[in-house]
Short mmCIF file of C-alpha atoms in Angstrom, two decimals:
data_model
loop_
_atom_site.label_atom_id
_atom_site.label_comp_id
_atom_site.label_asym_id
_atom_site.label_seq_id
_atom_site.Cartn_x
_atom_site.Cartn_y
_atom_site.Cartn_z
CA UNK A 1 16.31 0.01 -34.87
CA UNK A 2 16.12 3.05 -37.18
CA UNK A 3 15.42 6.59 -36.82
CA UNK A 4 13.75 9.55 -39.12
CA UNK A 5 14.35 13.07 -39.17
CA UNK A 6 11.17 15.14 -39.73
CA UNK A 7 10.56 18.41 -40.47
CA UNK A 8 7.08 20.66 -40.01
CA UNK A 9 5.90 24.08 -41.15
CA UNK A 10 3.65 24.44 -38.61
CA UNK A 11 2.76 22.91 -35.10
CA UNK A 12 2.74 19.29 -34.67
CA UNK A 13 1.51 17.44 -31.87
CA UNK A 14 3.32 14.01 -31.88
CA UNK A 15 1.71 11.12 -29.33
CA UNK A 16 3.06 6.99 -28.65
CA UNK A 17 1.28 5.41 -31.54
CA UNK A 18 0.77 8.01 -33.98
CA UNK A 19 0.43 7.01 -37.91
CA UNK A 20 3.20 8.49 -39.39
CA UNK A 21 3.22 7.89 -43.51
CA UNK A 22 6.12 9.52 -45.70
CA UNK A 23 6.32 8.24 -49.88
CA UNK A 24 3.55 5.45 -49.09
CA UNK A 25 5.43 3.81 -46.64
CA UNK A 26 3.58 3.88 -42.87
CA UNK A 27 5.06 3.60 -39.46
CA UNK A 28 3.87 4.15 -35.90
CA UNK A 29 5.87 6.72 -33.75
CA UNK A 30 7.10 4.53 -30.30
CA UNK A 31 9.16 6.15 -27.70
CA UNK A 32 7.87 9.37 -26.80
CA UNK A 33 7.39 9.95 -23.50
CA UNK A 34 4.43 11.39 -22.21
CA UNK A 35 4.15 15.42 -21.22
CA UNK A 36 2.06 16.87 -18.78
CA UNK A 37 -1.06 18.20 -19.71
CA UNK A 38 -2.61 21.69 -19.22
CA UNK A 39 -6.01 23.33 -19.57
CA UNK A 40 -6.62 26.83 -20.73
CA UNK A 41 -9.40 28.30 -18.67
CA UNK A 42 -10.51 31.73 -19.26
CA UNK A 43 -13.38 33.44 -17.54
CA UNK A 44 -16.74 32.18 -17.69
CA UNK A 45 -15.38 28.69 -18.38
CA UNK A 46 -16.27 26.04 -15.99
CA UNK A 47 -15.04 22.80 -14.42
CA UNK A 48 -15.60 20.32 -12.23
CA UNK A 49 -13.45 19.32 -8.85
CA UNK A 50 -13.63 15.97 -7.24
CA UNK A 51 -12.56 14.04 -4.33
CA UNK A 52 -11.67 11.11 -6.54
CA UNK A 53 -7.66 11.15 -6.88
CA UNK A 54 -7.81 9.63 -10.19
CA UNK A 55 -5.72 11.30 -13.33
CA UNK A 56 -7.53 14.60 -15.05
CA UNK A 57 -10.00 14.08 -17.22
CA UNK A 58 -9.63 16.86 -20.20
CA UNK A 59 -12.50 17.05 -22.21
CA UNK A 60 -12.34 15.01 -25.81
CA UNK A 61 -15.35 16.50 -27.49
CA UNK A 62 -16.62 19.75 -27.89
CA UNK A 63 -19.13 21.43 -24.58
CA UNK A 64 -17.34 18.59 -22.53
CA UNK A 65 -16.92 19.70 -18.87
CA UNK A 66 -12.94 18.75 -17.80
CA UNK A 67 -12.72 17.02 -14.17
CA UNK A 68 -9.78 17.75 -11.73
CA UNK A 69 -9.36 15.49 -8.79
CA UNK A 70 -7.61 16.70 -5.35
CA UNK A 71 -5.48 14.79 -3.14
CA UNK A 72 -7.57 15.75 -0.14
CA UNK A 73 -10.48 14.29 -0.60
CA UNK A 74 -12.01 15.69 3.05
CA UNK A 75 -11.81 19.48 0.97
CA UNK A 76 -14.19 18.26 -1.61
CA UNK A 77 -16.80 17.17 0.50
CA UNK A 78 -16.78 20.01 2.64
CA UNK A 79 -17.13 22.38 0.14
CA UNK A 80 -20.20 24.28 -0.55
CA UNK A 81 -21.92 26.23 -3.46
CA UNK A 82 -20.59 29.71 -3.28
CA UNK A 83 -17.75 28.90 -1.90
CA UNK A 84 -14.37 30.53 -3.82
CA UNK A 85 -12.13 27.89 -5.12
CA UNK A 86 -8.77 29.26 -6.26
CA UNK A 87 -5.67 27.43 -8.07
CA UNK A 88 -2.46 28.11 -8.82
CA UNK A 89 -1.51 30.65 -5.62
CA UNK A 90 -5.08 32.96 -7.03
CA UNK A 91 -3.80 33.04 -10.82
CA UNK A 92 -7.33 31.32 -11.34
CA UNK A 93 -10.48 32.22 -9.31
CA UNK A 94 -13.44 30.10 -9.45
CA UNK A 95 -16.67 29.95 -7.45
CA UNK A 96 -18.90 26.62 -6.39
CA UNK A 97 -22.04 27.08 -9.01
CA UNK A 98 -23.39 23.55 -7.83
CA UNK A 99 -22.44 20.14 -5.64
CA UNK A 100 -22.97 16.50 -7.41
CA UNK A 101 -22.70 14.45 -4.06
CA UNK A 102 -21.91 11.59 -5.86
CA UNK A 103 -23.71 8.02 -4.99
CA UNK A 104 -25.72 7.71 -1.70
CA UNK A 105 -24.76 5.33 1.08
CA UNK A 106 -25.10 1.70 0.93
CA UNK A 107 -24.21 1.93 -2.58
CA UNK A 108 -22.15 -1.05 -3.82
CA UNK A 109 -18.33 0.20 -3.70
CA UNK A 110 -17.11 -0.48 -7.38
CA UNK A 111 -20.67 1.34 -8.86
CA UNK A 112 -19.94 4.06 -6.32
CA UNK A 113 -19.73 8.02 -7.96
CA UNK A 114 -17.31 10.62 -6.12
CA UNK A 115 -18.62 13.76 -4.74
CA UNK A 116 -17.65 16.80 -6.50
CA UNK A 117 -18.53 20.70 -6.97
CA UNK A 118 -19.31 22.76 -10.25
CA UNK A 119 -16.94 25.46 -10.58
CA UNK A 120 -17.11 28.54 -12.65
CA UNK A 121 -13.93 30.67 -12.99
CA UNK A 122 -14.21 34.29 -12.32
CA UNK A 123 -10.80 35.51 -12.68
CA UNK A 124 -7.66 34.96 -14.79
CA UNK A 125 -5.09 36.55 -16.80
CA UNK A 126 -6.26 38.47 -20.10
CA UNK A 127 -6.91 35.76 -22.76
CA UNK A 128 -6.77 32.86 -19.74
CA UNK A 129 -4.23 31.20 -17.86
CA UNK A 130 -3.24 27.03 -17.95
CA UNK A 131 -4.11 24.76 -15.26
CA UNK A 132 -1.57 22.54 -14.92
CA UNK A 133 -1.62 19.36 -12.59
CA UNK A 134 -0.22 19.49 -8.65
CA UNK A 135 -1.06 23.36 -8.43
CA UNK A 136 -1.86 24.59 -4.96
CA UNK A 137 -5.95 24.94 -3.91
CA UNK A 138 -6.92 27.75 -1.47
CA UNK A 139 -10.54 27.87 -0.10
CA UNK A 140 -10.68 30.77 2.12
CA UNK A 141 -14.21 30.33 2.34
CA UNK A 142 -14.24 26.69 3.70
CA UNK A 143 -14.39 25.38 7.07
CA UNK A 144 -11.53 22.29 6.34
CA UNK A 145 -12.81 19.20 8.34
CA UNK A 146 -9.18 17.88 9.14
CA UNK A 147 -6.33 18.58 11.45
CA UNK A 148 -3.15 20.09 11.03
CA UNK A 149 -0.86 16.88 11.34
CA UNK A 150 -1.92 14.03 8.32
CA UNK A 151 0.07 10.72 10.09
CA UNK A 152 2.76 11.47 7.61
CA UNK A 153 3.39 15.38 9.28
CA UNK A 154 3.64 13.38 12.41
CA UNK A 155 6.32 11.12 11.19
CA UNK A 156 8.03 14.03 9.74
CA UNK A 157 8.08 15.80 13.30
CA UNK A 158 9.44 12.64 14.44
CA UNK A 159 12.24 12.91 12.69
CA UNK A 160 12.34 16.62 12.40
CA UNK A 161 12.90 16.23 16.23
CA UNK A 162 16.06 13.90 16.11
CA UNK A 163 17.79 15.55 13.20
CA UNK A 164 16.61 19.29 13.60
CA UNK A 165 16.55 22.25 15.05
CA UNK A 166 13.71 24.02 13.83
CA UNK A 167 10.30 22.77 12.03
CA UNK A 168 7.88 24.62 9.99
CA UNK A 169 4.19 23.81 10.36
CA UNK A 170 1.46 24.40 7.79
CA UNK A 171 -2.32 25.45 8.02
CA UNK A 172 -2.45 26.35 11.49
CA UNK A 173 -6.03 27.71 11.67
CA UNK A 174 -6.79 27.64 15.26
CA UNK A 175 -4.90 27.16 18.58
CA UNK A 176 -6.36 23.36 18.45
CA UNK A 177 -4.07 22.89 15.96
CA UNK A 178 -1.12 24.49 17.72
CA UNK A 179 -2.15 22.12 21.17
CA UNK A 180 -1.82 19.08 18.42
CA UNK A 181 1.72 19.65 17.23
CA UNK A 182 2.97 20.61 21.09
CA UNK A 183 0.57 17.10 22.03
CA UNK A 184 2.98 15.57 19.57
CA UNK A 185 6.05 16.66 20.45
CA UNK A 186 5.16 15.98 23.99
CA UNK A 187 4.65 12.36 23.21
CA UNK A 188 7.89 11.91 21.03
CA UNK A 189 10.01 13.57 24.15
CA UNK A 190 7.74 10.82 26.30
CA UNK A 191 8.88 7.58 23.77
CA UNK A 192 12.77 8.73 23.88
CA UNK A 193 12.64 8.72 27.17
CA UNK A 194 10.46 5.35 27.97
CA UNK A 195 13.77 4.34 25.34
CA UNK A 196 16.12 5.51 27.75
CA UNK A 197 17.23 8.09 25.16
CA UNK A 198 17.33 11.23 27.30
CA UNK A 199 19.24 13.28 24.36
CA UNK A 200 16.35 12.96 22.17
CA UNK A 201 13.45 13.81 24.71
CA UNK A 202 15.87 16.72 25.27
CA UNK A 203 15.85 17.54 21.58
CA UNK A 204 11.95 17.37 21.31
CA UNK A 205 11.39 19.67 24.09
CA UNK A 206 13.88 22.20 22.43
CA UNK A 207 12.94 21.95 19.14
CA UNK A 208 12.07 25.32 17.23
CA UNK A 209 8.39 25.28 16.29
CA UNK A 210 7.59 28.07 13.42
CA UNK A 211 3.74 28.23 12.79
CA UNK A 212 3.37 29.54 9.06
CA UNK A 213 0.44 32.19 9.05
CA UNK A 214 -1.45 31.95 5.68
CA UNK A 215 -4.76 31.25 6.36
CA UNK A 216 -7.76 33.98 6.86
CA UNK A 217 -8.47 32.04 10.52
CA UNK A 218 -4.71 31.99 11.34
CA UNK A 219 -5.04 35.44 10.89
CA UNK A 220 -8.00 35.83 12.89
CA UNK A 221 -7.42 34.04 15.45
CA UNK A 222 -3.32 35.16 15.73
CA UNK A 223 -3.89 36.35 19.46
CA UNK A 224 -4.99 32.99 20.58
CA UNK A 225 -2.49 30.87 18.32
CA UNK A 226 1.02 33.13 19.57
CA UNK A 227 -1.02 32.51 23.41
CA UNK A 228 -1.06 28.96 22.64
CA UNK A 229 2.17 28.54 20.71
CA UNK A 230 4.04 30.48 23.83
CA UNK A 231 3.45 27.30 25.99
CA UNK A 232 6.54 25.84 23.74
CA UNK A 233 9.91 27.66 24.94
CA UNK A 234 11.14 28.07 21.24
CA UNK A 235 8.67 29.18 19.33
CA UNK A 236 7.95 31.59 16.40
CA UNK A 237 5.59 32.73 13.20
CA UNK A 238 6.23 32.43 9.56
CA UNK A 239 4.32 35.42 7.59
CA UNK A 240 3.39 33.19 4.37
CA UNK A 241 2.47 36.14 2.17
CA UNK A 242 1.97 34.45 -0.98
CA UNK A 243 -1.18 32.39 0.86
CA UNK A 244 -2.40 35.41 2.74
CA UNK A 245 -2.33 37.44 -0.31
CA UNK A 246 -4.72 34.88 -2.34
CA UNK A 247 -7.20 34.58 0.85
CA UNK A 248 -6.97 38.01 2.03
CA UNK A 249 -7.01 39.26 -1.59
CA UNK A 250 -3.90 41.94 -2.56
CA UNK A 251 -5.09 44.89 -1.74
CA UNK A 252 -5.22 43.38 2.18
CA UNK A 253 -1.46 42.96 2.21
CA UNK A 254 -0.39 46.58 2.63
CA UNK A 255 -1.71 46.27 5.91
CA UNK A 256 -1.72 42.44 7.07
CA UNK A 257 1.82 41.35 7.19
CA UNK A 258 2.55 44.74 9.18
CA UNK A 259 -0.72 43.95 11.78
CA UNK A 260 1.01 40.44 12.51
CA UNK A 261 4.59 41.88 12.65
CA UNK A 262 3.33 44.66 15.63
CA UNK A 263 1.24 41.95 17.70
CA UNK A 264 4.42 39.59 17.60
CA UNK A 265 6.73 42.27 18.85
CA UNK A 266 4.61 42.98 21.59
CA UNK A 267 4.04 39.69 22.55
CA UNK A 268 8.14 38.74 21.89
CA UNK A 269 7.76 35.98 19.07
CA UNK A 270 10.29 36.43 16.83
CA UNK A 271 9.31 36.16 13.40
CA UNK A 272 10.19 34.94 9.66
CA UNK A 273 8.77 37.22 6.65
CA UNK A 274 8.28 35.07 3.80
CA UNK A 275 7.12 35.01 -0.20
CA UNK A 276 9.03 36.79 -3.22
CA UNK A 277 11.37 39.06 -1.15
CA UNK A 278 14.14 39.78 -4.08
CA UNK A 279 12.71 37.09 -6.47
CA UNK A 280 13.74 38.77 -9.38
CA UNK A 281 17.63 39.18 -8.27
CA UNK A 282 17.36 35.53 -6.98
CA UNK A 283 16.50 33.83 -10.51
CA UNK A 284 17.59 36.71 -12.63
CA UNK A 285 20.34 38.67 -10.88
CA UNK A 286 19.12 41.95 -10.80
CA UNK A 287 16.77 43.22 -8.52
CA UNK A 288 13.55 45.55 -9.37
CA UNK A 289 13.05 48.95 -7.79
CA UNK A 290 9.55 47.98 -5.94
CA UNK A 291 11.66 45.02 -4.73
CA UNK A 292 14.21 46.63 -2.81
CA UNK A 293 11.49 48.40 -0.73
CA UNK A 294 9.80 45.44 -0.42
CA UNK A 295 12.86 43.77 1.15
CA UNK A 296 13.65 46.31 3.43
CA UNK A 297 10.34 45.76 5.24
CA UNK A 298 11.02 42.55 5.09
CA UNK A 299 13.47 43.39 7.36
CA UNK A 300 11.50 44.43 10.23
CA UNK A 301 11.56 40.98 11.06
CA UNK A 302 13.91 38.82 12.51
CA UNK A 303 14.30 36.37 9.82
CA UNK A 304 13.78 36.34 5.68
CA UNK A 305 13.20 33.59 3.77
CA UNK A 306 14.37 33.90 0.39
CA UNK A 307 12.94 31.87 -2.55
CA UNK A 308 15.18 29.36 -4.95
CA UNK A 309 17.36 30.81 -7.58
CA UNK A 310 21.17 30.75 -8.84
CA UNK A 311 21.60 33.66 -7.57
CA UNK A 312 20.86 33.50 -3.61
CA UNK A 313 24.10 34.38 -2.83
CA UNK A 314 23.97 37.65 -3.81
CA UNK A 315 20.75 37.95 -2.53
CA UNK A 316 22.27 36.99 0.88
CA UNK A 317 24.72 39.59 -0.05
CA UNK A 318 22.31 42.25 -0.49
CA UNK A 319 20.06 41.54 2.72
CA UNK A 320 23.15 42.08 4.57
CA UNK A 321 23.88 45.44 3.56
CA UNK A 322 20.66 46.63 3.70
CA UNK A 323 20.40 45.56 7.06
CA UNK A 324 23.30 47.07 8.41
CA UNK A 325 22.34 50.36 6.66
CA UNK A 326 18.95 50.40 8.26
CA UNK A 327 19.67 48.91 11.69
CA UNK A 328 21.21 52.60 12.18
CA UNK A 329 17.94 54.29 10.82
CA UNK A 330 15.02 51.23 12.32
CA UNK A 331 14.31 48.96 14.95
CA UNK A 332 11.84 46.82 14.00
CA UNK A 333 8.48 49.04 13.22
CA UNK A 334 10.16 51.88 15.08
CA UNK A 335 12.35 54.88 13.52
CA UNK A 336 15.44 55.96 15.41
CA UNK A 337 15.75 59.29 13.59
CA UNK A 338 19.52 59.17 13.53
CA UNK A 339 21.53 61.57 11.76
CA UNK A 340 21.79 61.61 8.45
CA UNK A 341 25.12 62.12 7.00
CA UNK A 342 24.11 62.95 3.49
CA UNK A 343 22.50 66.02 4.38
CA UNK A 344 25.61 67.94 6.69
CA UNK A 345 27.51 70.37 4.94
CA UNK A 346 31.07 69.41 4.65
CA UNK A 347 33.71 71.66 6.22
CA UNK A 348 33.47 75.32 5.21
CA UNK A 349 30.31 75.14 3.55
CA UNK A 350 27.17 77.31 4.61
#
């Protein structure tokens, strides 16, 4: 085996098989592993989504429309034209221009065509942003056709309640969903103890549920989830503000998370604020100035999640302080007016 060193002035894109030729002698390049693809999409460019799960297709000549599948194929086909389709937690916006519903029925299966929708993206960063694969999908605009617990959620809630004390559940939309996941914990506490297995029945009707609000319905219909969800003895809400923020659009989330945190105190659920609180000191070390107010409404409720970063200790750190500092100034959303130290004169002064 032998090896070159090369050397480019400008970019070079290097694939498995490419011709290489140096002083007339030519050599294919083997052993490069493949990297993951990205689009650049910029505003007015468009795209098509499908249900099929198969690998992007990235257009190879020019005018070519790419294709992006999804892993849930049920989104596809109830999507409709008009519909907004966003990627990437809203760094892309893109609206349904048309629907291609594939082959009809009765078609053989190996000739049959997926369904799939016509985007056009409306919003991005200046000069476009890249599409990537496994980014998130929101539609706030579509009625999703499927339940909150895939077979594989319930086998996770299964486990989740033999080995945990607390488990998060995602796209809760209505308080169907929340009867489903107390249906299914139900029926887990029934098995352990048709087992004999009292502990675990036990465990599954203690288990924490935390229902993660980040949908527009969740939001709308939050009276009738926490109603539903207060059937379960430990229960609470997870404010996802990174998914609320791309449904309900920014400008909604000077008001939103604050709504959900007031109905939840009156109705006694505790609750976990979530999304970007000190992201910056987390992955960087150092904390912005918008992001210390930020975390100190965070506060307000019982619990914080903090993102992933080298630096959560500190974060940790930080929390703490703050919230011993303002549990003498605010309880929750109310201010205790207490006295401020700063502003009394020391001894002898006027």
């Amino acid at each position: 085996m032998c090896g070159a060193l090369c050397e480019a002035r400008q970019n070079v894109y290097v694939a498995e098989g490419s011709l290489l030729e140096h002083n007339w002698v030519k050599v294919r390049a083997h052993g490069i592993a493949p990297t993951e693809q990205r689009l650049r999409l910029r505003e007015g460019d468009r795209l098509w989504l499908s249900e099929s799960p198969e690998p992007a297709a990235w257009p190879t000549a020019p005018g070519e429309i790419p294709q992006l599948g999804c892993t849930l194929p049920e989104a596809v086909r109830a999507i409709t034209v008009g519909d907004r389709v966003l990627f990437d937690g809203g760094v892309i916006a893109a609206r349904v221009i048309a629907r291609d519903d594939g082959t009809q029925d009765g078609a053989q299966a190996e000739s049959a065509s997926p369904v799939r929708v016509l985007l056009e993206v409306t919003r991005t960063k200046v000069g476009g942003a890249n599409l990537a694969a496994f980014k998130g999908i929101n539609l706030p605009d579509t009625e999703l056709p499927v339940t909150s617990l895939t077979p594989e959620d319930r086998e996770t809630l299964e486990f989740a309640a033999r080995h945990a004390d607390i488990a998060n559940v995602s796209f809760i939309r209505n308080p169907s969903d929340v009867d489903n996941v107390l249906a299914a914990l139900r029926g887990i506490a029934e098995r352990a103890l048709a087992a004999g297995d009292e502990a675990a029945a036990r465990r599954a009707h203690g288990l924490g549920v935390v229902l993660k609000i980040e949908t527009i319905p969740a939001y709308e219909a939050l009276p009738e989830i926490m109603l539903a969800g207060m059937q379960h003895q430990n229960f609470g809400l997870m404010i996802a503000r990174g998914d609320l923020a791309v449904e309900l659009g920014f400008e909604r989330m000077a008001e939103v998370p604050g709504l959900i945190l007031a109905a939840a105190e009156a109705a006694h659920v505790p609750t976990i604020m979530a999304t970007q609180v000190l992201e910056s000191l987390a992955k960087d070390g150092l904390p912005t100035r918008a992001e210390i107010t930020d975390a100190a409404f965070a506060l307000r409720a019982e619990a914080v999640m903090l993102n992933k970063g080298p630096h959560i200790p500190t974060a940790i750190e930080l929390l703490t302080r703050m919230s011993q500092k303002l549990g003498r100034s605010q309880r929750k959303n109310r201010m205790l007016m207490r006295k401020i130290n700063s502003w009394v004169p020391a001894s002898g002064e006027n």
